[in-house]
Amino acid sequence: MLAAANKARIACLEMLMILSVLCWSVYTVISKSLTKYDPVVITAFSTITGTIFLVPVVIIEQWGRPLPVISANAWAAIFILGFSLPLFVVFFTTRYLKILPAASVGNFI
């Protein structure tokens, strides 16, 4: 029984990995068509759009629960891993899509 549950969990995780690669590929192709815009504007728009789509999920997940207590070290990790690094990657991806083909930019990610 446990082995079947683990296989199902692994299959779900593999599908999530494939889906994330597909999403990033679509994002790269769409970003290539947006090279006439400033990378900062594209980065801001993608961050705001992602936040808008994630807020309802957070509300559903936390409904009826108290807010978790987060330490200063955890906030620093959240900031670095969840905010500054993705902004850096998205900014430079959109910037280099202006001069390189999408397949070349995708190889550096």
PDB file of C-alpha atoms in Angstrom:
ATOM      1  CA  MET A   1       0.000   0.000   0.000  1.00  0.00           C
ATOM      2  CA  LEU A   2       2.795   2.404   0.929  1.00  0.00           C
ATOM      3  CA  ALA A   3       4.727   1.608  -2.250  1.00  0.00           C
ATOM      4  CA  ALA A   4       1.685   2.469  -4.388  1.00  0.00           C
ATOM      5  CA  ALA A   5       1.239   5.773  -2.564  1.00  0.00           C
ATOM      6  CA  ASN A   6       4.914   6.618  -3.094  1.00  0.00           C
ATOM      7  CA  LYS A   7       4.663   5.776  -6.802  1.00  0.00           C
ATOM      8  CA  ALA A   8       1.632   8.034  -7.145  1.00  0.00           C
ATOM      9  CA  ARG A   9       3.432  10.844  -5.326  1.00  0.00           C
ATOM     10  CA  ILE A  10       6.516  10.451  -7.512  1.00  0.00           C
ATOM     11  CA  ALA A  11       4.374  10.450 -10.667  1.00  0.00           C
ATOM     12  CA  CYS A  12       2.676  13.655  -9.491  1.00  0.00           C
ATOM     13  CA  LEU A  13       6.032  15.312  -8.824  1.00  0.00           C
ATOM     14  CA  GLU A  14       7.343  14.249 -12.228  1.00  0.00           C
ATOM     15  CA  MET A  15       4.289  15.782 -13.889  1.00  0.00           C
ATOM     16  CA  LEU A  16       4.873  19.015 -11.960  1.00  0.00           C
ATOM     17  CA  MET A  17       8.472  19.109 -13.183  1.00  0.00           C
ATOM     18  CA  ILE A  18       7.375  18.583 -16.781  1.00  0.00           C
ATOM     19  CA  LEU A  19       4.682  21.245 -16.384  1.00  0.00           C
ATOM     20  CA  SER A  20       7.202  23.736 -14.978  1.00  0.00           C
ATOM     21  CA  VAL A  21       9.513  23.205 -17.959  1.00  0.00           C
ATOM     22  CA  LEU A  22       6.561  23.677 -20.312  1.00  0.00           C
ATOM     23  CA  CYS A  23       5.486  26.876 -18.530  1.00  0.00           C
ATOM     24  CA  TRP A  24       9.002  28.321 -18.648  1.00  0.00           C
ATOM     25  CA  SER A  25       9.271  27.465 -22.357  1.00  0.00           C
ATOM     26  CA  VAL A  26       5.988  29.234 -23.089  1.00  0.00           C
ATOM     27  CA  TYR A  27       7.128  32.207 -21.005  1.00  0.00           C
ATOM     28  CA  THR A  28      10.403  32.401 -22.950  1.00  0.00           C
ATOM     29  CA  VAL A  29       8.645  32.319 -26.319  1.00  0.00           C
ATOM     30  CA  ILE A  30       6.129  34.961 -25.227  1.00  0.00           C
ATOM     31  CA  SER A  31       8.920  37.113 -23.789  1.00  0.00           C
ATOM     32  CA  LYS A  32      10.740  36.964 -27.121  1.00  0.00           C
ATOM     33  CA  SER A  33       7.751  38.670 -28.741  1.00  0.00           C
ATOM     34  CA  LEU A  34       7.801  41.388 -26.054  1.00  0.00           C
ATOM     35  CA  THR A  35      11.390  42.535 -26.643  1.00  0.00           C
ATOM     36  CA  LYS A  36      10.215  45.982 -27.735  1.00  0.00           C
ATOM     37  CA  TYR A  37       9.244  46.711 -24.114  1.00  0.00           C
ATOM     38  CA  ASP A  38      11.593  47.537 -21.280  1.00  0.00           C
ATOM     39  CA  PRO A  39      12.699  44.442 -19.281  1.00  0.00           C
ATOM     40  CA  VAL A  40      11.840  46.224 -16.022  1.00  0.00           C
ATOM     41  CA  VAL A  41       8.236  46.711 -17.168  1.00  0.00           C
ATOM     42  CA  ILE A  42       7.959  43.063 -18.236  1.00  0.00           C
ATOM     43  CA  THR A  43       9.453  41.905 -14.934  1.00  0.00           C
ATOM     44  CA  ALA A  44       7.068  44.087 -12.921  1.00  0.00           C
ATOM     45  CA  PHE A  45       4.069  42.939 -14.946  1.00  0.00           C
ATOM     46  CA  SER A  46       4.945  39.248 -14.604  1.00  0.00           C
ATOM     47  CA  THR A  47       5.521  39.630 -10.855  1.00  0.00           C
ATOM     48  CA  ILE A  48       2.230  41.428 -10.328  1.00  0.00           C
ATOM     49  CA  THR A  49       0.363  38.900 -12.474  1.00  0.00           C
ATOM     50  CA  GLY A  50       1.870  35.981 -10.561  1.00  0.00           C
ATOM     51  CA  THR A  51       0.954  37.600  -7.253  1.00  0.00           C
ATOM     52  CA  ILE A  52      -2.633  38.162  -8.375  1.00  0.00           C
ATOM     53  CA  PHE A  53      -2.989  34.491  -9.337  1.00  0.00           C
ATOM     54  CA  LEU A  54      -1.384  33.214  -6.119  1.00  0.00           C
ATOM     55  CA  VAL A  55      -3.338  35.326  -3.618  1.00  0.00           C
ATOM     56  CA  PRO A  56      -6.578  33.296  -3.963  1.00  0.00           C
ATOM     57  CA  VAL A  57      -4.621  30.061  -3.485  1.00  0.00           C
ATOM     58  CA  VAL A  58      -3.048  31.408  -0.284  1.00  0.00           C
ATOM     59  CA  ILE A  59      -6.437  32.540   1.007  1.00  0.00           C
ATOM     60  CA  ILE A  60      -7.954  29.111   0.332  1.00  0.00           C
ATOM     61  CA  GLU A  61      -5.004  27.315   1.947  1.00  0.00           C
ATOM     62  CA  GLN A  62      -4.987  29.504   5.069  1.00  0.00           C
ATOM     63  CA  TRP A  63      -8.745  29.842   5.522  1.00  0.00           C
ATOM     64  CA  GLY A  64      -9.642  29.232   9.159  1.00  0.00           C
ATOM     65  CA  ARG A  65      -6.034  28.912  10.307  1.00  0.00           C
ATOM     66  CA  PRO A  66      -3.984  31.416  12.257  1.00  0.00           C
ATOM     67  CA  LEU A  67      -1.214  33.183  10.388  1.00  0.00           C
ATOM     68  CA  PRO A  68       2.094  31.375  10.820  1.00  0.00           C
ATOM     69  CA  VAL A  69       4.856  32.954  12.879  1.00  0.00           C
ATOM     70  CA  ILE A  70       7.868  33.546  10.648  1.00  0.00           C
ATOM     71  CA  SER A  71      11.331  34.320  12.016  1.00  0.00           C
ATOM     72  CA  ALA A  72      13.632  37.036  10.666  1.00  0.00           C
ATOM     73  CA  ASN A  73      15.909  34.389   9.116  1.00  0.00           C
ATOM     74  CA  ALA A  74      12.942  32.836   7.345  1.00  0.00           C
ATOM     75  CA  TRP A  75      11.872  36.271   6.017  1.00  0.00           C
ATOM     76  CA  ALA A  76      15.405  36.802   4.710  1.00  0.00           C
ATOM     77  CA  ALA A  77      15.294  33.432   2.928  1.00  0.00           C
ATOM     78  CA  ILE A  78      11.846  34.228   1.519  1.00  0.00           C
ATOM     79  CA  PHE A  79      13.110  37.547   0.225  1.00  0.00           C
ATOM     80  CA  ILE A  80      16.231  36.086  -1.381  1.00  0.00           C
ATOM     81  CA  LEU A  81      14.672  32.955  -2.867  1.00  0.00           C
ATOM     82  CA  GLY A  82      11.221  34.273  -3.612  1.00  0.00           C
ATOM     83  CA  PHE A  83      11.765  37.858  -4.633  1.00  0.00           C
ATOM     84  CA  SER A  84      15.270  39.004  -5.510  1.00  0.00           C
ATOM     85  CA  LEU A  85      16.544  35.937  -7.405  1.00  0.00           C
ATOM     86  CA  PRO A  86      13.435  35.494  -9.591  1.00  0.00           C
ATOM     87  CA  LEU A  87      13.475  39.203 -10.426  1.00  0.00           C
ATOM     88  CA  PHE A  88      17.133  38.905 -11.392  1.00  0.00           C
ATOM     89  CA  VAL A  89      16.427  35.893 -13.630  1.00  0.00           C
ATOM     90  CA  VAL A  90      13.350  37.392 -15.299  1.00  0.00           C
ATOM     91  CA  PHE A  91      15.048  40.748 -15.841  1.00  0.00           C
ATOM     92  CA  PHE A  92      18.113  39.279 -17.513  1.00  0.00           C
ATOM     93  CA  THR A  93      16.091  36.713 -19.466  1.00  0.00           C
ATOM     94  CA  THR A  94      13.959  39.423 -21.028  1.00  0.00           C
ATOM     95  CA  ARG A  95      17.005  41.618 -21.570  1.00  0.00           C
ATOM     96  CA  TYR A  96      19.020  38.960 -23.375  1.00  0.00           C
ATOM     97  CA  LEU A  97      16.041  37.832 -25.444  1.00  0.00           C
ATOM     98  CA  LYS A  98      16.524  41.111 -27.317  1.00  0.00           C
ATOM     99  CA  ILE A  99      19.892  39.980 -28.663  1.00  0.00           C
ATOM    100  CA  LEU A 100      19.859  36.163 -28.525  1.00  0.00           C
ATOM    101  CA  PRO A 101      17.439  33.534 -29.851  1.00  0.00           C
ATOM    102  CA  ALA A 102      15.034  32.029 -27.316  1.00  0.00           C
ATOM    103  CA  ALA A 103      16.715  28.600 -27.515  1.00  0.00           C
ATOM    104  CA  SER A 104      20.072  30.114 -26.552  1.00  0.00           C
ATOM    105  CA  VAL A 105      18.638  32.063 -23.628  1.00  0.00           C
ATOM    106  CA  GLY A 106      16.827  28.959 -22.404  1.00  0.00           C
ATOM    107  CA  ASN A 107      20.117  27.053 -22.254  1.00  0.00           C
ATOM    108  CA  PHE A 108      21.514  29.466 -19.658  1.00  0.00           C
ATOM    109  CA  ILE A 109      18.630  29.076 -17.238  1.00  0.00           C
TER     110      ILE A 109
END
